[in-house]
Structures are given as C-alpha cells and as structure tokens.
Amino acid sequence: MPVGFVQIPVGIAGPLLLDGREYSVPMATTEGCLVASTNRGCKAILMSGGATSVLLRDGMTRAPVVRFESAKRAAELKFFLENPVNYDTLAVIFNRSSRFARLQQIKCAIAGKNLYLRFSCSTGDAMGMNMVSKGVQNVLDFLTEDFPDMDVIGISGNYCSDKKPAAVNWIEGRGKSVVCEAVIKEDVVKKVLKTDVASLVELNTLKNLTGSALAGALGGFNAHAANIVSAIFIATGQDPAQNVESSHCITMMEAVNDGKDLHVSVTMPSIEVGTVGGGTQLASQSACLNLLGVKGANKESPGRNARLLAAIVAGSVLAGELSLMSAISAGQLVKSHMKYNRSSKDVSNACC
Ligand code: ADP
C-alpha cells in the first residue's frame, strides 16, 4: 500500500578525482556535516593528483541450507560439488537463470547433517540477489535427481551472508571487492586538512586498527565508512540494509616520500551495488545515477556501470576517512558538528 515518499536532503560532494575522471557524488543524508566533510576530503584528493581504485573481485552470493539423513551423505554432496566435472554441468544449469549470471564458485560448509552451499556469480549491472537466487533454485532442482534424499530447508541459510555482519563476507568478499588509494601531499594535509602526516598515521593506528581490534570489530577498521556508504546508497537507489556488509572497510595510513606525504587507502571487500533493478529505477535515484554517468545497463560491457559505482563508493569513503580523521586529529570534530548540524536554516524544501 504505497502512500508516498519520505524526503531526505541530497548534497553533492566533489569533484572526486578518481582514476583520471571527476565525479560529483550525490549523498542523501540528514547529517549536515557529512557532505561538507566528504567534500573537504575530495578537495585534498583533487589537489594531490587524484585517487586510484582497483576492483579485486565481483560476485554476488546466495547460500541455501540442505539437510540429509546423515553427515556422511551431506559430505558426499560436498565432494560432488567440488568435483570440477560436476561443477561445469551445474554452471550451465545455473547460468540459464539470466544472460548476465555467470557462476564463479560454490563454497561448502557443513554443520552435522546440514550442508551450506555458498554460490557466487557475476550479475552484470544488477546488484544480483534475485539473479543469484534464481540460479540457485535451478541447481537445487537439478540436484534432486542425483540426491533425492536432499531436503532443501531454505534458499537462504545465512552463510550468504546478506544484511548481517559476518566474517564470510569480510574474508571472501560479496558484491564488489575494491581497494582505493591516494598519496596526499604534505602541504595539502596542512592547508586543507589542517593537521600533519605523523598525527594522522598515529591516530589511524591507535583508532582504526588498535581500538577496533580491542572492540572486537568485524570489518570495522575505519572511522565512518558507513556514513558515506549509506548516504550514497540512499541517493542512488541501493538497498540501504546492505550497508551492513557494504561498509566493511580497513583504512590504512602510512607516511611516504621520506615521511613528508601521506599514503591512505581503503579496502572494502563487500560493496553491494547495482545500476539496474530495485530502487535504481525511481526518478530521483535515477537522476543521481545519471549524475555519476552510471545509470542503467552498460550496453558495451554489462557490469561496467555497477563496478564503476562501487569504485566511486570506495573513492568517496577514502575522502570521508581523510576528512574525519583529520578533524579528530586536529580536535575539530565537536566544533564542526555544532556549526553545521545546529543550523536553524530550514532545508525541508531544498530537495524537491
Ligand atoms: P537483482 O538481481 O539485483 O535483484 P533485478 O532482478 O531486479 O536485480 O534486475 C535485474 C534485471 O535487469 C534482470 O531481469 C536482467 O535481465 C535485467 N538486465 C538488463 N540489463 C542488465 C545488465 N546490464 N546487467 C544485469 N541485469 C540486466
């Protein structure tokens, strides 16, 4: 029963100079500081020659749980799936689900009589949950011929793992795995970020690495990746609940060039984004994707738009990390929040 829309202010951060191209990054958020802060990070990156990204992996996952009468039978299916000859047959069955779905791997985990099959596949420009689920269903139907005693308990057995913090995504990746880096020049750190390289490196070690280790973090070795990921997800019609694993990020900082400049990187193993399907088709979200030049299906190379969107998310997180870490290192965090978040200006009509 749709009744309307909830409005969220949208701001633009940028230009983000990433892999030689400039992007204006749309962010939907009610946090006044966030766009301004990300914008400052973008400026530092731009003035230092830009950021570079590499896509390490691209595969959406779904893991059904199936049960047998014995652990021995569950193990037999595991070995069957791990046999390359059987895998090739199953890939043909799986890929019938869509012209864009291409099976990459089936990773098995056993708990007694229960087997969890983590299917991973490329999904073109779609985030891919529907696509991978259809492929999995095809394979399960096919397997019942050779394994009639297999009881399919659920198409999702949480070993996928969707919208829950889970080490499997942090270690194996889910969606797009991206690493993004930049070298920020010494004078830019001073003039734009109002801090110095040594303080940033020390803060990163003690906060993002040591502090997060003490807290028992799972993928949370960063300052605020989730802030940027959520804002871009909402603006571009992604599933905001997937912010859970899409925000997994380890931020690294190191002094380079004789200790003068700052090497900063973000490694994000599970960015789940698409440029077709779901909320991407809505008018405002579509306009935001268009602004980035990644709207819809990429005709020449299916998947290129979604992969570029993932790189932009990582580049924006890099900018956000730089700016917030600098604010904390310079002791400016509370002051800037008071200035931007306590604004009495009415922005309720500013996003029509
Ligand atoms: P999801 O799997 O992310 O939930 P949907 O099933 O809602 O996505 O949308 C994907 C649909 O878009 C599929 O029907 C697919 O055939 C179609 N499609 C068209 N072009 C592309 C493309 N370049 N990449 C992926 N899917 C595409």
Coordinates of C-alpha atoms and ligand atoms in Angstrom, one line a residue:
M1 CA 0.0 0.0 0.0
P2 CA 2.3 2.8 -1.2
V3 CA 1.3 6.2 0.3
G4 CA 4.1 8.5 -0.7
F5 CA 7.8 9.3 -0.3
V6 CA 10.0 10.3 2.7
Q7 CA 12.2 13.2 1.7
I8 CA 15.8 13.2 2.6
P9 CA 18.1 16.2 1.7
V10 CA 20.6 15.4 -1.1
G11 CA 24.0 17.2 -1.3
I12 CA 26.9 16.9 -3.7
A13 CA 30.5 16.2 -2.7
G14 CA 33.2 16.7 -5.2
P15 CA 34.7 16.7 -7.6
L16 CA 36.1 13.4 -6.7
L17 CA 39.1 12.8 -9.0
L18 CA 39.2 9.0 -9.3
D19 CA 41.1 7.0 -12.0
G20 CA 41.6 10.2 -14.0
R21 CA 37.9 11.2 -14.1
E22 CA 36.0 13.7 -12.0
Y23 CA 32.7 12.8 -10.3
S24 CA 30.0 14.8 -8.5
V25 CA 29.0 12.4 -5.7
P26 CA 25.3 12.6 -4.6
M27 CA 24.8 12.0 -0.8
A28 CA 21.3 11.7 0.8
T29 CA 21.7 12.5 4.5
T30 CA 20.2 14.5 7.4
E31 CA 23.7 14.9 8.9
G32 CA 24.8 18.4 7.9
C33 CA 28.5 17.8 8.4
L34 CA 28.7 14.7 6.3
V35 CA 28.6 16.2 2.8
A36 CA 30.8 19.2 3.8
S37 CA 33.4 16.8 5.3
T38 CA 33.4 14.4 2.4
N39 CA 33.8 17.4 0.1
R40 CA 36.9 18.5 2.0
G41 CA 38.4 15.0 1.6
C42 CA 37.6 15.2 -2.2
K43 CA 39.4 18.6 -2.3
A44 CA 42.5 17.1 -0.6
I45 CA 42.5 14.2 -3.1
L46 CA 42.0 16.5 -6.1
M47 CA 44.8 18.8 -5.0
S48 CA 47.1 15.8 -4.6
G49 CA 46.5 14.4 -8.1
G50 CA 43.6 12.1 -7.5
A51 CA 42.8 8.6 -6.2
T52 CA 43.3 5.2 -7.9
S53 CA 41.0 2.2 -7.5
V54 CA 41.3 -1.5 -8.3
L55 CA 38.3 -3.9 -8.5
L56 CA 39.6 -7.1 -6.9
R57 CA 36.5 -9.3 -7.3
D58 CA 32.9 -9.1 -8.5
G59 CA 30.4 -11.8 -7.4
M60 CA 27.1 -11.8 -5.6
T61 CA 26.4 -14.8 -3.3
R62 CA 23.5 -16.9 -2.0
A63 CA 23.8 -19.9 0.2
P64 CA 20.9 -22.4 0.7
V65 CA 20.9 -24.9 3.5
V66 CA 20.1 -28.5 2.7
R67 CA 19.7 -31.4 5.1
F68 CA 20.4 -35.2 4.8
E69 CA 19.8 -38.2 7.0
S70 CA 23.4 -38.4 7.8
A71 CA 26.6 -36.2 7.9
K72 CA 28.1 -38.8 5.5
R73 CA 25.5 -38.0 2.9
A74 CA 26.0 -34.3 3.4
A75 CA 29.7 -34.8 2.8
E76 CA 29.0 -36.8 -0.3
L77 CA 27.2 -33.8 -1.9
K78 CA 30.0 -31.5 -0.8
F79 CA 32.6 -33.7 -2.6
F80 CA 30.2 -34.0 -5.6
L81 CA 30.1 -30.2 -5.9
E82 CA 33.8 -29.9 -5.5
N83 CA 34.5 -32.2 -8.5
P84 CA 35.3 -29.9 -11.5
V85 CA 33.4 -32.1 -13.9
N86 CA 30.1 -31.8 -11.9
Y87 CA 30.8 -28.1 -11.3
D88 CA 30.9 -27.5 -15.1
T89 CA 27.5 -29.1 -15.6
L90 CA 26.0 -27.2 -12.7
A91 CA 27.4 -23.9 -14.1
V92 CA 25.4 -24.5 -17.3
I93 CA 22.2 -25.1 -15.3
F94 CA 22.9 -22.1 -13.1
N95 CA 23.7 -19.7 -15.9
R96 CA 20.2 -20.4 -17.5
S97 CA 18.7 -18.1 -14.9
S98 CA 19.8 -14.9 -16.7
R99 CA 22.0 -13.9 -19.7
F100 CA 24.1 -11.9 -17.1
A101 CA 24.5 -14.6 -14.4
R102 CA 27.8 -16.5 -14.6
L103 CA 28.6 -19.0 -11.8
Q104 CA 32.1 -18.5 -10.3
Q105 CA 32.3 -20.7 -7.3
I106 CA 30.3 -23.0 -4.9
K107 CA 31.9 -22.9 -1.4
C108 CA 30.6 -25.6 1.0
A109 CA 30.3 -25.6 4.8
I110 CA 29.0 -28.5 6.9
A111 CA 27.3 -28.5 10.3
G112 CA 26.5 -32.1 11.1
K113 CA 23.9 -33.4 8.6
N114 CA 23.4 -29.9 7.2
L115 CA 25.2 -28.5 4.2
Y116 CA 25.5 -24.8 3.3
L117 CA 26.3 -24.1 -0.4
R118 CA 27.6 -20.6 -1.0
F119 CA 27.1 -19.9 -4.7
S120 CA 28.9 -16.9 -6.1
C121 CA 28.2 -15.4 -9.5
S122 CA 28.7 -12.3 -11.6
T123 CA 25.5 -10.4 -12.2
G124 CA 26.1 -7.7 -14.8
D125 CA 24.9 -4.3 -13.7
A126 CA 22.4 -5.7 -11.2
M127 CA 23.2 -5.9 -7.5
G128 CA 22.1 -9.5 -8.2
M129 CA 20.3 -11.0 -5.3
N130 CA 17.3 -12.0 -7.5
M131 CA 19.5 -13.3 -10.2
V132 CA 21.7 -15.5 -8.0
S133 CA 18.6 -16.8 -6.1
K134 CA 17.1 -17.9 -9.4
G135 CA 20.3 -19.7 -10.5
V136 CA 20.5 -21.4 -7.1
Q137 CA 16.9 -22.6 -7.4
N138 CA 17.7 -24.1 -10.9
V139 CA 20.7 -26.0 -9.4
L140 CA 18.8 -27.3 -6.4
D141 CA 16.0 -28.6 -8.7
F142 CA 18.6 -30.3 -10.8
L143 CA 20.4 -31.9 -7.9
T144 CA 17.3 -33.6 -6.6
E145 CA 17.8 -36.1 -9.5
D146 CA 21.2 -37.3 -8.1
F147 CA 20.4 -36.6 -4.5
P148 CA 16.7 -37.4 -4.0
D149 CA 17.2 -37.7 -0.2
M150 CA 18.3 -34.0 -0.1
D151 CA 15.9 -31.9 1.9
V152 CA 16.0 -28.2 1.0
I153 CA 15.4 -26.4 4.3
G154 CA 15.8 -22.8 2.9
I155 CA 17.0 -21.0 -0.2
S156 CA 19.0 -18.8 2.2
G157 CA 20.9 -20.4 5.1
N158 CA 22.7 -17.2 6.3
Y159 CA 26.0 -18.4 5.0
C160 CA 25.5 -15.9 2.1
S161 CA 25.5 -13.6 4.2
D162 CA 23.0 -10.9 3.5
K163 CA 22.4 -7.8 5.7
K164 CA 24.1 -9.3 8.8
P165 CA 27.7 -8.8 10.0
A166 CA 29.5 -12.0 9.0
A167 CA 33.2 -12.9 8.7
V168 CA 32.5 -14.8 5.5
N169 CA 31.9 -11.5 3.6
W170 CA 34.8 -9.8 5.2
I171 CA 37.2 -12.6 4.3
E172 CA 35.7 -14.0 1.0
G173 CA 34.0 -10.8 -0.3
R174 CA 30.5 -10.3 -1.5
G175 CA 29.4 -8.0 -4.4
K176 CA 32.3 -5.8 -5.4
S177 CA 35.7 -6.0 -3.6
V178 CA 37.5 -2.7 -4.1
V179 CA 40.8 -1.2 -2.9
C180 CA 41.3 2.6 -3.4
E181 CA 44.4 4.7 -2.6
A182 CA 45.8 8.2 -2.8
V183 CA 49.0 10.0 -1.8
I184 CA 48.1 13.3 -0.1
K185 CA 50.8 15.9 -0.3
E186 CA 52.3 17.3 2.9
D187 CA 51.1 20.9 2.2
V188 CA 47.6 19.7 1.4
V189 CA 47.5 17.8 4.7
K190 CA 48.5 21.1 6.4
K191 CA 46.4 23.6 4.4
V192 CA 43.2 21.7 3.5
L193 CA 43.1 19.0 6.3
K194 CA 44.6 21.3 9.0
T195 CA 46.7 18.6 10.5
D196 CA 50.0 16.8 9.9
V197 CA 51.0 13.4 8.4
A198 CA 52.5 12.0 11.6
S199 CA 49.4 12.8 13.7
L200 CA 47.1 11.1 11.1
V201 CA 49.3 8.0 10.9
E202 CA 49.4 7.7 14.7
L203 CA 45.6 8.2 15.0
N204 CA 44.9 5.7 12.3
T205 CA 47.0 3.0 14.1
L206 CA 45.5 3.7 17.5
K207 CA 41.9 4.3 16.5
N208 CA 41.1 2.4 13.3
L209 CA 43.5 -0.6 13.9
T210 CA 44.2 -1.0 17.6
G211 CA 41.0 0.5 19.0
S212 CA 38.9 -1.6 16.6
A213 CA 40.9 -4.7 17.5
L214 CA 40.2 -4.1 21.2
A215 CA 36.5 -3.6 20.4
G216 CA 36.4 -7.0 18.6
A217 CA 35.4 -5.3 15.3
L218 CA 34.3 -7.3 12.3
G219 CA 35.2 -5.3 9.2
G220 CA 35.0 -2.1 11.2
F221 CA 38.6 -1.0 10.9
N222 CA 37.6 2.5 9.7
A223 CA 36.4 5.8 11.1
H224 CA 33.0 6.1 9.4
A225 CA 32.7 4.3 6.1
A226 CA 29.0 3.5 6.9
N227 CA 28.2 7.2 6.8
I228 CA 29.3 7.7 3.2
V229 CA 28.1 4.2 2.1
S230 CA 24.6 4.8 3.5
A231 CA 24.3 8.3 2.0
I232 CA 25.3 7.2 -1.5
F233 CA 23.2 4.1 -1.2
I234 CA 20.1 6.1 -0.4
A235 CA 20.8 8.7 -3.1
T236 CA 21.4 6.1 -5.9
G237 CA 18.6 3.6 -5.0
Q238 CA 20.6 0.9 -3.5
D239 CA 19.3 -1.4 -0.7
P240 CA 20.2 0.6 2.5
A241 CA 20.1 -2.6 4.6
Q242 CA 23.1 -3.8 2.7
N243 CA 25.0 -1.0 4.3
V244 CA 25.9 -3.6 7.0
E245 CA 28.4 -5.5 4.9
S246 CA 29.0 -2.9 2.2
S247 CA 30.6 -0.7 4.9
H248 CA 33.2 -3.3 5.8
C249 CA 36.4 -1.4 5.4
I250 CA 40.0 -1.2 6.6
T251 CA 41.6 2.2 6.4
M252 CA 45.4 2.3 6.2
M253 CA 47.7 5.3 6.6
E254 CA 51.4 5.5 6.1
A255 CA 54.0 8.3 5.8
V256 CA 55.8 8.1 2.4
N257 CA 58.3 10.1 0.4
D258 CA 60.7 10.5 3.4
G259 CA 57.9 10.9 5.8
K260 CA 56.6 14.0 4.1
D261 CA 53.4 12.8 2.3
L262 CA 50.5 10.5 3.4
H263 CA 49.6 7.3 1.7
V264 CA 46.0 6.5 2.5
S265 CA 43.9 3.5 1.4
V266 CA 40.5 1.9 2.0
T267 CA 40.0 -1.8 1.3
M268 CA 36.3 -2.7 1.0
P269 CA 35.6 -6.4 0.3
S270 CA 31.8 -6.4 0.0
I271 CA 30.3 -3.4 -1.7
E272 CA 26.8 -4.5 -3.0
V273 CA 25.6 -2.1 -5.6
G274 CA 23.6 -2.2 -8.9
T275 CA 22.6 0.3 -11.6
V276 CA 19.5 -1.7 -12.8
G277 CA 16.7 -3.2 -10.8
G278 CA 15.3 -2.4 -7.4
G279 CA 15.2 1.3 -6.3
T280 CA 17.6 2.4 -9.1
Q281 CA 14.6 3.0 -11.4
L282 CA 12.9 5.6 -9.2
A283 CA 13.1 9.1 -10.6
S284 CA 15.3 10.9 -8.1
Q285 CA 17.6 7.9 -7.6
S286 CA 17.9 7.5 -11.4
A287 CA 18.9 11.2 -11.6
C288 CA 21.6 10.7 -9.1
L289 CA 23.0 7.6 -11.0
N290 CA 22.8 9.8 -14.2
L291 CA 24.9 12.5 -12.5
L292 CA 27.6 9.9 -12.0
G293 CA 27.3 8.6 -15.5
V294 CA 26.4 5.1 -14.4
K295 CA 22.6 5.0 -14.9
G296 CA 21.1 1.7 -16.1
A297 CA 22.7 -1.2 -18.0
N298 CA 26.0 -0.7 -19.7
K299 CA 25.4 -1.8 -23.3
E300 CA 29.0 -2.3 -24.4
S301 CA 30.2 -4.1 -21.3
P302 CA 27.5 -5.4 -18.9
G303 CA 28.6 -4.8 -15.3
R304 CA 30.8 -1.8 -16.0
N305 CA 28.3 0.7 -14.6
A306 CA 27.9 -1.2 -11.4
R307 CA 31.6 -1.8 -11.0
L308 CA 32.2 1.9 -11.5
L309 CA 29.6 2.8 -8.9
A310 CA 31.4 0.5 -6.4
A311 CA 34.7 2.3 -7.2
I312 CA 33.0 5.7 -6.7
V313 CA 31.7 4.5 -3.3
A314 CA 35.2 3.4 -2.3
G315 CA 36.7 6.7 -3.5
S316 CA 34.1 8.7 -1.6
V317 CA 34.8 6.6 1.5
L318 CA 38.5 7.4 1.1
A319 CA 37.6 11.2 1.1
G320 CA 35.3 10.7 4.1
E321 CA 38.0 8.9 6.1
L322 CA 40.6 11.5 5.3
S323 CA 38.4 14.4 6.4
L324 CA 37.0 12.9 9.6
M325 CA 40.4 11.5 10.7
S326 CA 41.9 15.0 10.2
A327 CA 39.1 16.6 12.2
I328 CA 39.6 14.2 15.1
S329 CA 43.4 14.6 14.9
A330 CA 43.1 18.4 14.9
G331 CA 40.5 18.3 17.7
Q332 CA 37.8 20.0 15.5
L333 CA 35.1 17.3 15.4
V334 CA 32.7 18.7 18.1
K335 CA 33.2 22.3 16.9
S336 CA 32.3 21.5 13.3
H337 CA 29.2 19.4 14.3
M338 CA 28.0 22.3 16.4
K339 CA 28.4 24.7 13.4
Y340 CA 26.8 22.6 10.7
N341 CA 24.3 20.3 12.5
R342 CA 22.8 23.0 14.7
S343 CA 21.9 25.2 11.7
S344 CA 18.4 26.7 12.1
K345 CA 18.1 27.1 8.3
D346 CA 15.0 25.2 7.0
V347 CA 16.2 22.7 4.4
S348 CA 12.9 20.8 4.2
N349 CA 12.0 22.2 0.8
A350 CA 15.5 22.2 -0.6
C351 CA 15.5 18.7 -2.2
C352 CA 12.4 18.7 -4.4
Ligands
ADP1 P1 18.6 -8.0 -8.7 O1 19.1 -9.4 -9.1 O2 19.7 -7.1 -8.3 O3 17.5 -8.1 -7.6 P2 16.6 -7.5 -10.7 O4 16.3 -8.9 -11.0 O5 15.6 -6.6 -10.1 O6 18.1 -7.3 -10.0 O7 17.1 -6.8 -12.1 C1 17.9 -7.4 -13.0 C2 17.1 -7.4 -14.3 O8 17.6 -6.5 -15.2 C3 17.2 -8.8 -14.9 O9 15.9 -9.1 -15.4 C4 18.1 -8.6 -16.1 O10 17.9 -9.5 -17.1 C5 17.9 -7.1 -16.4 N1 19.1 -6.5 -17.0 C6 19.1 -5.8 -18.1 N2 20.4 -5.3 -18.4 C7 21.2 -5.8 -17.4 C8 22.6 -5.7 -17.2 N3 23.4 -5.0 -17.9 N4 23.0 -6.3 -16.1 C9 22.2 -7.0 -15.3 N5 20.9 -7.2 -15.5 C10 20.4 -6.6 -16.6

